[in-house]
Short mmCIF file of C-alpha atoms in Angstrom, two decimals:
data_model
loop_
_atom_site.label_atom_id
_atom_site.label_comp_id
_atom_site.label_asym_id
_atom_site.label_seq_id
_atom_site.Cartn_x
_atom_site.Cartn_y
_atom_site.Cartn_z
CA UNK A 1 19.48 20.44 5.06
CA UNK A 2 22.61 19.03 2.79
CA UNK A 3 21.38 15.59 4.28
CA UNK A 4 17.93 16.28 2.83
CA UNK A 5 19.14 16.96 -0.64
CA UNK A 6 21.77 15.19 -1.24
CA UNK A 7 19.87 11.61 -0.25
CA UNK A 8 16.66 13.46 -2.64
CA UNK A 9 19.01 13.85 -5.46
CA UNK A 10 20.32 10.71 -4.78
CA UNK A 11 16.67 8.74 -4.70
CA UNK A 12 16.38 10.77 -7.51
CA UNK A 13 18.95 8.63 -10.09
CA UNK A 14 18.00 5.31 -8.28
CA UNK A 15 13.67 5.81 -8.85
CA UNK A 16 14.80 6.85 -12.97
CA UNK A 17 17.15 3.76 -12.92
CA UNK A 18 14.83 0.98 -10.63
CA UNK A 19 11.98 2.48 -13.05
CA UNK A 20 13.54 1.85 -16.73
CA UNK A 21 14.95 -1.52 -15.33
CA UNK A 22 12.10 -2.54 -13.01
CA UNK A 23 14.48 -2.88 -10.11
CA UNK A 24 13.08 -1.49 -6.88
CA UNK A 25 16.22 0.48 -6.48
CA UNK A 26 17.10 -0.59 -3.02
CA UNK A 27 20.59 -1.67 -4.41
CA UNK A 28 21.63 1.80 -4.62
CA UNK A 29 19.34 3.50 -1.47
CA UNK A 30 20.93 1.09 0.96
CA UNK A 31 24.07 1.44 -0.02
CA UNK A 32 24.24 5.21 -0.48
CA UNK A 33 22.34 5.85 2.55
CA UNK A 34 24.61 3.53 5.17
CA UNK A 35 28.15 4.50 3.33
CA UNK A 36 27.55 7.44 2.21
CA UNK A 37 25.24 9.22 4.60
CA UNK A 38 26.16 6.69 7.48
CA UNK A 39 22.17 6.25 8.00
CA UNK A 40 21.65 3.06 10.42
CA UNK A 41 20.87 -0.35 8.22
CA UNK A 42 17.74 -0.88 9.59
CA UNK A 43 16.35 3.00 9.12
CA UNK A 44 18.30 2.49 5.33
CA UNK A 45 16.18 -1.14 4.88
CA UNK A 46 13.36 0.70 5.78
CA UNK A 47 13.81 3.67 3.53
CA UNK A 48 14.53 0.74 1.07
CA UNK A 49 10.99 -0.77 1.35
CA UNK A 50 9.46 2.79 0.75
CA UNK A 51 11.28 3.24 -2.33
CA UNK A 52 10.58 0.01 -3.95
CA UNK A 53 6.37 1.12 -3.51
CA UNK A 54 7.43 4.60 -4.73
CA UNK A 55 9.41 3.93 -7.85
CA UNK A 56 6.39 0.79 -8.36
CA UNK A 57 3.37 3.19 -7.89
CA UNK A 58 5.64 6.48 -9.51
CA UNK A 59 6.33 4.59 -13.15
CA UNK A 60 3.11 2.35 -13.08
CA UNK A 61 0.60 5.19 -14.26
CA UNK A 62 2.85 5.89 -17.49
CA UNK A 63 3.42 2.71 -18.16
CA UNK A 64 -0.41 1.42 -18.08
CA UNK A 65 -1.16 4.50 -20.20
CA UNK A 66 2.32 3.10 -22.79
CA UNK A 67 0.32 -0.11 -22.43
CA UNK A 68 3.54 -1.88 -21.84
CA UNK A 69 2.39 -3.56 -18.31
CA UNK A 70 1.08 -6.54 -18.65
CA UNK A 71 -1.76 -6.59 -16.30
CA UNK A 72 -2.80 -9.98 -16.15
CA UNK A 73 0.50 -11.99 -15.91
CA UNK A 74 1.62 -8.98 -12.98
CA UNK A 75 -1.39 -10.10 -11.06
CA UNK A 76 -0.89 -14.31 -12.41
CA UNK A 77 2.47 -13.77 -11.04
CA UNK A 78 1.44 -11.92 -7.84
CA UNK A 79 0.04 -14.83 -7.00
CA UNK A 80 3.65 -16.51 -6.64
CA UNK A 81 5.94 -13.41 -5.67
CA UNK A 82 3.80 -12.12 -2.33
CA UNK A 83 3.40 -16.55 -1.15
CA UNK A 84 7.20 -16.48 -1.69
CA UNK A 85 7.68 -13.35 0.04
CA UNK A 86 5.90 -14.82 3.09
CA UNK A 87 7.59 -18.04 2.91
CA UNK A 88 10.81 -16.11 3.04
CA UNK A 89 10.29 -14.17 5.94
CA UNK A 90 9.52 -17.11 7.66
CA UNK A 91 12.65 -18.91 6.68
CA UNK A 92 15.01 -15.89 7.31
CA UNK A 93 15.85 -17.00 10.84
CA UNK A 94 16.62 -20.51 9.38
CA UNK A 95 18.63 -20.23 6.22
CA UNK A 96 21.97 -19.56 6.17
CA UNK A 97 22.74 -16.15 5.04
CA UNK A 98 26.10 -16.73 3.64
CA UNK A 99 24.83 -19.55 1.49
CA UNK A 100 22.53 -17.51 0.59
CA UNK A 101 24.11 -14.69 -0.63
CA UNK A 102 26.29 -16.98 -3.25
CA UNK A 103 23.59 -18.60 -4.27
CA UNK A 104 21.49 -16.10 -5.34
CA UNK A 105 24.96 -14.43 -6.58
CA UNK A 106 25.40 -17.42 -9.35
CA UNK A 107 21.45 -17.60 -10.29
CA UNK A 108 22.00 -13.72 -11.09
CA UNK A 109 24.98 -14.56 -13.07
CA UNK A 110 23.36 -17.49 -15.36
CA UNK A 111 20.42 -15.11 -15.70
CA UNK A 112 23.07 -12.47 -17.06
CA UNK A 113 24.26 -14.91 -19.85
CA UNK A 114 20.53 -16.25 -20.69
CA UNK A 115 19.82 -12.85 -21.24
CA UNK A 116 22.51 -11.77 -23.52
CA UNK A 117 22.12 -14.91 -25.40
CA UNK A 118 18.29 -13.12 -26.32
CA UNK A 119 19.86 -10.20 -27.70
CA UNK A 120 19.33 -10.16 -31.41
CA UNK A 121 17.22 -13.13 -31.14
CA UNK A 122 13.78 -12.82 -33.14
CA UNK A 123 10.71 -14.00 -32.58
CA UNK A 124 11.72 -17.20 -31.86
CA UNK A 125 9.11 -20.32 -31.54
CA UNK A 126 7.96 -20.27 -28.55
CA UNK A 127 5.60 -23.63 -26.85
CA UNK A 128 2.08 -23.31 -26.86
CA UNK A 129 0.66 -22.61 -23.16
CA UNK A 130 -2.79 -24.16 -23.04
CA UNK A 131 -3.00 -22.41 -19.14
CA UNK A 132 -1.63 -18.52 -20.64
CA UNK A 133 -4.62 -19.01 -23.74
CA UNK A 134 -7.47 -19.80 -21.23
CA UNK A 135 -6.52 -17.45 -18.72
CA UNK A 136 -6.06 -14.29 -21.37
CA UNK A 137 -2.24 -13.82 -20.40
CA UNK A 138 -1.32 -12.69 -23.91
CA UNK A 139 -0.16 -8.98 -24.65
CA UNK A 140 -1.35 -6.60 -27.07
CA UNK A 141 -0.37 -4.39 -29.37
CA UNK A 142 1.16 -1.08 -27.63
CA UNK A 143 2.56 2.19 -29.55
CA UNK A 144 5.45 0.77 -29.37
CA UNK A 145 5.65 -2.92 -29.04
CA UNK A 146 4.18 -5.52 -31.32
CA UNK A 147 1.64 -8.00 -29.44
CA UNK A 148 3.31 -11.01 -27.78
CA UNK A 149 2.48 -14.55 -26.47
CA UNK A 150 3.04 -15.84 -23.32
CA UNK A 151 4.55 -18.90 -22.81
CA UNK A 152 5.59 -21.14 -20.05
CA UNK A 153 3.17 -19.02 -17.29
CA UNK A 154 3.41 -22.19 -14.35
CA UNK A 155 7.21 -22.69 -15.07
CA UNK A 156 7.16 -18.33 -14.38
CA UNK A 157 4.91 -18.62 -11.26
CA UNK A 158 7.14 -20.93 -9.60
CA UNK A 159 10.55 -19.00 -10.75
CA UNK A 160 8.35 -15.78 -8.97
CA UNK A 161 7.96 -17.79 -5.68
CA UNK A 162 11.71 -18.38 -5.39
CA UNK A 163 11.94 -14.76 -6.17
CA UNK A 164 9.25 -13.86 -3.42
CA UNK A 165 10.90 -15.80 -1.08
CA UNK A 166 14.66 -13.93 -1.86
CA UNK A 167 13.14 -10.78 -1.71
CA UNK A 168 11.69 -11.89 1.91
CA UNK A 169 14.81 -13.68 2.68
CA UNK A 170 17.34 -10.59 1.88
CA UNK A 171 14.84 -7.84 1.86
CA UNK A 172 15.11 -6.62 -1.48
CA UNK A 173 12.93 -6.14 -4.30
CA UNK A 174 14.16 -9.12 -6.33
CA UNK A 175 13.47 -7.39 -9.82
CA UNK A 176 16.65 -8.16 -10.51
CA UNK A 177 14.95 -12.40 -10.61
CA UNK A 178 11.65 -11.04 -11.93
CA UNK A 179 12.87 -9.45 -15.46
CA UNK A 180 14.95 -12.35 -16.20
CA UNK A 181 12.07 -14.64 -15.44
CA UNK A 182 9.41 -13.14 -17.70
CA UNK A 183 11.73 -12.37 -20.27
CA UNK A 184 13.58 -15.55 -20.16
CA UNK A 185 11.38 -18.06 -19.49
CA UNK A 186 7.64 -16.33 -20.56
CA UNK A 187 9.08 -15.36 -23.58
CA UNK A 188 7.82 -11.82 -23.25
CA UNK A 189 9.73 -8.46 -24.78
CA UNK A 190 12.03 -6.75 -22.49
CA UNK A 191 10.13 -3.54 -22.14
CA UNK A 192 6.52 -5.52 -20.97
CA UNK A 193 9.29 -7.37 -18.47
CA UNK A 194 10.51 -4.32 -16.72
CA UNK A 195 7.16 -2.10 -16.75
CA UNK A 196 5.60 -5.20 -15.34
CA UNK A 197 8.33 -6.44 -12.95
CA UNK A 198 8.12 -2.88 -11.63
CA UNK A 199 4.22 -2.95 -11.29
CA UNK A 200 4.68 -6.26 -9.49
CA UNK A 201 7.30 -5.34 -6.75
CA UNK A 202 4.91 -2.39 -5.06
CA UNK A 203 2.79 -5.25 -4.20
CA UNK A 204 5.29 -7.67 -2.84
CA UNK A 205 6.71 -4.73 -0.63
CA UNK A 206 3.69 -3.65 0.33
CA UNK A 207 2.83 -5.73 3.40
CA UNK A 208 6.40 -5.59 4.75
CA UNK A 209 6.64 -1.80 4.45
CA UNK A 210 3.15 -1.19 6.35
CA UNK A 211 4.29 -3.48 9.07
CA UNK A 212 7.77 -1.31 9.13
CA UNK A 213 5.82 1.78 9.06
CA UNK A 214 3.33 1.48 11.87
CA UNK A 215 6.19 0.14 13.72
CA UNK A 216 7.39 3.20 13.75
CA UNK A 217 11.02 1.71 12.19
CA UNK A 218 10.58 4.40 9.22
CA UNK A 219 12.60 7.15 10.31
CA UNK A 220 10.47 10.21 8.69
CA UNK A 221 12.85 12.89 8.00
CA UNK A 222 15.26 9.56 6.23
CA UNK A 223 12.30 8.29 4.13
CA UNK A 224 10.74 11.70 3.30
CA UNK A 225 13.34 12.24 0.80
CA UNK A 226 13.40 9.04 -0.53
CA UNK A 227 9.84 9.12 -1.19
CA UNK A 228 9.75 12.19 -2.84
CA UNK A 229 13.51 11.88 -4.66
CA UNK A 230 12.34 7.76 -6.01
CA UNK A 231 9.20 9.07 -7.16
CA UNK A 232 10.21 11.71 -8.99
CA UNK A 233 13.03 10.32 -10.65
CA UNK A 234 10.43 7.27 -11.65
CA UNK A 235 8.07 9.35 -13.08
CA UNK A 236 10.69 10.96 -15.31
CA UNK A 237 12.13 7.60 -16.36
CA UNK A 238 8.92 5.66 -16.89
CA UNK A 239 8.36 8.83 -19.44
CA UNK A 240 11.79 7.62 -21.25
CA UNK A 241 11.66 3.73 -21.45
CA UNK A 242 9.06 3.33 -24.51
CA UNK A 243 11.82 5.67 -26.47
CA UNK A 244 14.52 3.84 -25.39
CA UNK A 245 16.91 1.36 -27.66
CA UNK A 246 15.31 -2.58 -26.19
CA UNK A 247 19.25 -3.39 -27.30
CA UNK A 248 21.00 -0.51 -24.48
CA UNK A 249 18.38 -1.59 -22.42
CA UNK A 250 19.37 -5.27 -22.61
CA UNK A 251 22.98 -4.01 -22.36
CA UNK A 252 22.36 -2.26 -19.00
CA UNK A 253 20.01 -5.04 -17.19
CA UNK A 254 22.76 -7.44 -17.88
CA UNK A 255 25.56 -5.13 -16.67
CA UNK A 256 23.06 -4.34 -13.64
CA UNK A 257 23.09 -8.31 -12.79
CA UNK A 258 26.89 -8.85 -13.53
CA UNK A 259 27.36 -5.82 -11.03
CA UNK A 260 25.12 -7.32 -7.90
CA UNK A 261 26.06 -10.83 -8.92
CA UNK A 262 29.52 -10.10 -7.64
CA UNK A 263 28.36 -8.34 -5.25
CA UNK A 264 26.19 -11.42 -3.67
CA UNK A 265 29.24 -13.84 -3.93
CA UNK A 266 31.84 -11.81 -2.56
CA UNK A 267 29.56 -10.65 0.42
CA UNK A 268 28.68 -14.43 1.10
CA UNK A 269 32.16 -15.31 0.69
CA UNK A 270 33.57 -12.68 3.06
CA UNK A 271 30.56 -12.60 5.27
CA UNK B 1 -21.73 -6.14 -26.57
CA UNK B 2 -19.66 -3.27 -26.02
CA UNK B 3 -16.00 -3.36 -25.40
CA UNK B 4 -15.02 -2.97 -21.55
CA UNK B 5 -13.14 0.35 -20.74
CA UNK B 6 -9.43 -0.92 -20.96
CA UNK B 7 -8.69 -2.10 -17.15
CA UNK B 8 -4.87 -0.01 -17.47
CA UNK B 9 -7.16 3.37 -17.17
CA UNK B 10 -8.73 2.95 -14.23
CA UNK B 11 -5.86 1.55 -12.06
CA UNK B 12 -3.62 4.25 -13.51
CA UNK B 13 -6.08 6.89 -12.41
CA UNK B 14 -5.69 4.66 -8.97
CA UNK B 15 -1.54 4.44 -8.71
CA UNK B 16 -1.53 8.47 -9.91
CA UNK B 17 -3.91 9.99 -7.38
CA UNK B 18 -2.29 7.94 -4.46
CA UNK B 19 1.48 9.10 -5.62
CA UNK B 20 0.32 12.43 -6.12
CA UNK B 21 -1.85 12.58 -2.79
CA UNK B 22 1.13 11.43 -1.18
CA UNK B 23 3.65 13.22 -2.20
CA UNK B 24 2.01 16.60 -1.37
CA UNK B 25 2.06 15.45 1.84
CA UNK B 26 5.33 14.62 2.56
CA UNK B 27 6.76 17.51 0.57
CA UNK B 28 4.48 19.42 2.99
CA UNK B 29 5.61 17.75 6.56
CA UNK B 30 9.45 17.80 5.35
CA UNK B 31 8.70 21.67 4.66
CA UNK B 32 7.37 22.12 7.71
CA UNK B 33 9.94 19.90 9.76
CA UNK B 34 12.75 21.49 8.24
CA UNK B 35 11.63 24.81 8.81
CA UNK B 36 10.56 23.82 12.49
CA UNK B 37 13.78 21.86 13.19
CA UNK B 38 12.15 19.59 15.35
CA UNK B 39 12.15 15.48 15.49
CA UNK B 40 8.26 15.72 16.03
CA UNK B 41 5.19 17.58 16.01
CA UNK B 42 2.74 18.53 12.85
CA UNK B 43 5.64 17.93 9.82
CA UNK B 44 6.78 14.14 11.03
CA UNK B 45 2.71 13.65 11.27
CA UNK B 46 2.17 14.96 7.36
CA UNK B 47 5.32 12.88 6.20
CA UNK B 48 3.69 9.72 8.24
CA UNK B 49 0.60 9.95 6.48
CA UNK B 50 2.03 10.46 2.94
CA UNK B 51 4.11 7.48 3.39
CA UNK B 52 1.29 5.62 4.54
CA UNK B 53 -0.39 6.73 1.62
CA UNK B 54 2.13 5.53 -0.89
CA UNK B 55 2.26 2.22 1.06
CA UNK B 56 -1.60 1.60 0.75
CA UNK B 57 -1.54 2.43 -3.08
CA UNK B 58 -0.55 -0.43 -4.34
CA UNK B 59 -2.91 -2.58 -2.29
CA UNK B 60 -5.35 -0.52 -3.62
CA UNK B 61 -5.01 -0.81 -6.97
CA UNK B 62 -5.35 -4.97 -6.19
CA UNK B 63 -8.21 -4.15 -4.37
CA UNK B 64 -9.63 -1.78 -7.36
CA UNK B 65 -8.85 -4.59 -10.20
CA UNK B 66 -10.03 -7.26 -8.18
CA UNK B 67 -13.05 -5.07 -7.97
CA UNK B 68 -13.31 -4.78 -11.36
CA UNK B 69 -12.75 -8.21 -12.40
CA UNK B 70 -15.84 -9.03 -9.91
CA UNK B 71 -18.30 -6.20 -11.73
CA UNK B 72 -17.56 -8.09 -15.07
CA UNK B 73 -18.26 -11.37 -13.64
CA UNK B 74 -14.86 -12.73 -14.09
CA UNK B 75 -14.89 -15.97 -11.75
CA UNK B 76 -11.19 -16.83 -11.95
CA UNK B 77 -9.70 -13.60 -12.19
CA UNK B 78 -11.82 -12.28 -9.41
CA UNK B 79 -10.66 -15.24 -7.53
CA UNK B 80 -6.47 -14.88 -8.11
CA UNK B 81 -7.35 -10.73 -6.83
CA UNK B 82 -8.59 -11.99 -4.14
CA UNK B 83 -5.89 -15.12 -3.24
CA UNK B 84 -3.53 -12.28 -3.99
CA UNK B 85 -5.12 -9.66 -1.23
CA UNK B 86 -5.40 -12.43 1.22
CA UNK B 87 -1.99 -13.42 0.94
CA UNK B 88 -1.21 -9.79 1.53
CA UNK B 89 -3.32 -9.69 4.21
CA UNK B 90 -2.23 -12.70 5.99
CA UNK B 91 1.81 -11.29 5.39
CA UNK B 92 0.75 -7.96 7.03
CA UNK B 93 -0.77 -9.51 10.14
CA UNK B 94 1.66 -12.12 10.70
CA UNK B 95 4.57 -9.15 10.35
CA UNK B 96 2.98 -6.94 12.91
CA UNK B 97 2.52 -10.05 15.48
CA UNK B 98 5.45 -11.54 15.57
CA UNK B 99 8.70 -9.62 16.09
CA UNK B 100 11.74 -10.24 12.75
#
């Protein structure tokens, strides 16, 4: 019973967080969950993999209704992050994890810097994209975001691959890539990054939980209060991000990648 | 020509019935478990098939834009739902064959 509610109250803060910052949230379930609640890693990766759908499918109904998802470019982008996703779980008995992990560690790191260097930056020139006009990429107007262009779209598909095949390689969601990418590279405002990164990683999960779950590798009285504690907390914080400050926003995404940046290197260091 | 409904409304009728469907049931089955105190039997089924409902929802809301790209004619945006679903499907089968 204290198991039960302290892991919901715990999925609780991680689906309002992953939801806000369009993280899947399986930086703080697997952690809290093996350290914390000494839950097996593979029952924890599992639970993981349910989150990321739940805090996905838990904010994506507000946000749609906010108009801040970006329909198109999630589905554009789709394209790259579930190929990716496959690629990695292919390569995952190949690839060096260690390598890996440091890797990915300094990408998050330059992604950090790139995205503080936006902050206070205003509607800066961005190229024309010939391939973004014809295919209708462009965002409208929503309550609370002026319309955008998107620019760039092929350079994002292929940064979404990479991400896709992370996220398969380490099993995470690999929002943490995702934001960055769209708001980086596509040139898109912060809050259409998240609330679309976070539509985006239910589908890229998707396959891998269903093959975990008829498995039977989801461990039901772990996951049930997960579930119910990520999708909660999402639908809560998916009410709050069209209030929030883009500037804190900023501020916390790039403390969230500082955070797991270090976290990548030093576990690839110290294996 | 009339404007098409917005596309956001239907898939976010889509993504809130299946989160709502599904979390009914688990709440239900980890009611039920808890109170039981057992490992299996009619809660663990419940919380199964709410998970498995929160899994399928975002495959259906693919399938359900797809499907409304298609009804408007859309040639390439019917085709990237689809490369996108058989991608997915594709990942799913080769996951439950082989063993990772």
């Amino acid at each position: 019973m204290t198991f039960t509610l302290v892991t919901f109250v715990i999925s609780l803060l991680a689906g309002a967080f992953g939801a806000i910052l369009g993280l899947g949230g399986g930086m703080i379930i697997i952690p809290a969950l093996t350290l914390l609640m000494g839950v097996d890693i593979r029952v924890a990766i599992a639970a993981s993999m349910v989150s990321i759908i739940a805090t996905s499918s838990g904010a994506a109904a507000a946000y749609l209704r906010d108009r801040l998802t970006n329909v198109k470019v999630a589905m554009f982008l789709e394209l790259g992050s579930t190929t990716g996703a496959l690629t990695g779980a292919f390569l995952s008995a190949l690839v060096p994890r260690n390598g890996l992990f440091v890797a990915f560690g300094v990408i998050l790191a330059f992604s950090a810097i790139a995205m503080l260097r936006r902050m206070g930056e205003r509607d800066k020139r961005i190229p024309p994209d010939p391939l973004a006009d014809r295919l209708g990429l462009h965002g409208g107007q929503a309550p609370d975001m002026p319309a955008y262009r998107v620019s760039r779209s092929l350079l994002g598909l292929f940064l979404m691959y990479w991400a896709g095949v992370i996220a398969g390689l380490l099993g995470v969601g690999a929002g943490v890539l995702k934001v960055p990418a769209m708001d980086i590279v596509m040139g898109m405002p912060l809050k259409a990054s998240t609330a679309t990164s976070n539509f985006m990683i239910g589908v890229t999960a998707a396959a891998g939980a269903l093959v975990y779950l008829l498995r039977g590798d989801v461990d039901e009285l772990t996951t049930a209060p997960v579930a119910l504690g990520v999708l909660l907390g999402a639908v809560v914080g998916a009410k709050a991000l069209a209030a929030l400050p883009v500037r804190g926003l900023r501020i916390a995404f790039v403390v969230v990648l500082i955070v797991v940046a270090v976290r990548m290197v030093l576990q690839g260091v110290c294996g | 020509m009339s404007k098409p409904r917005p596309i956001e409304e239907g898939l976010a009728v889509v993504l809130r019935g299946g989160v709502v469907l599904s979390m009914v049931l688990v709440a239900a089955g980890l009611g039920l478990a808890l109170y039981q105190g057992t490992q299996a039997g009619t809660g663990i089924e419940l919380i199964r098939l709410g998970l498995l409902v929160l899994v399928a929802t975002p495959v259906l809301r693919v399938i359900w834009a797809t499907g409304v790209f298609a009804l408007r004619r859309d040639v390439v945006w019917t085709c990237i739902g689809a490369a996108v679903l058989l991608v997915l499907a594709i990942s799913f089968l080769l996951g439950a064959a082989g063993p990772a």
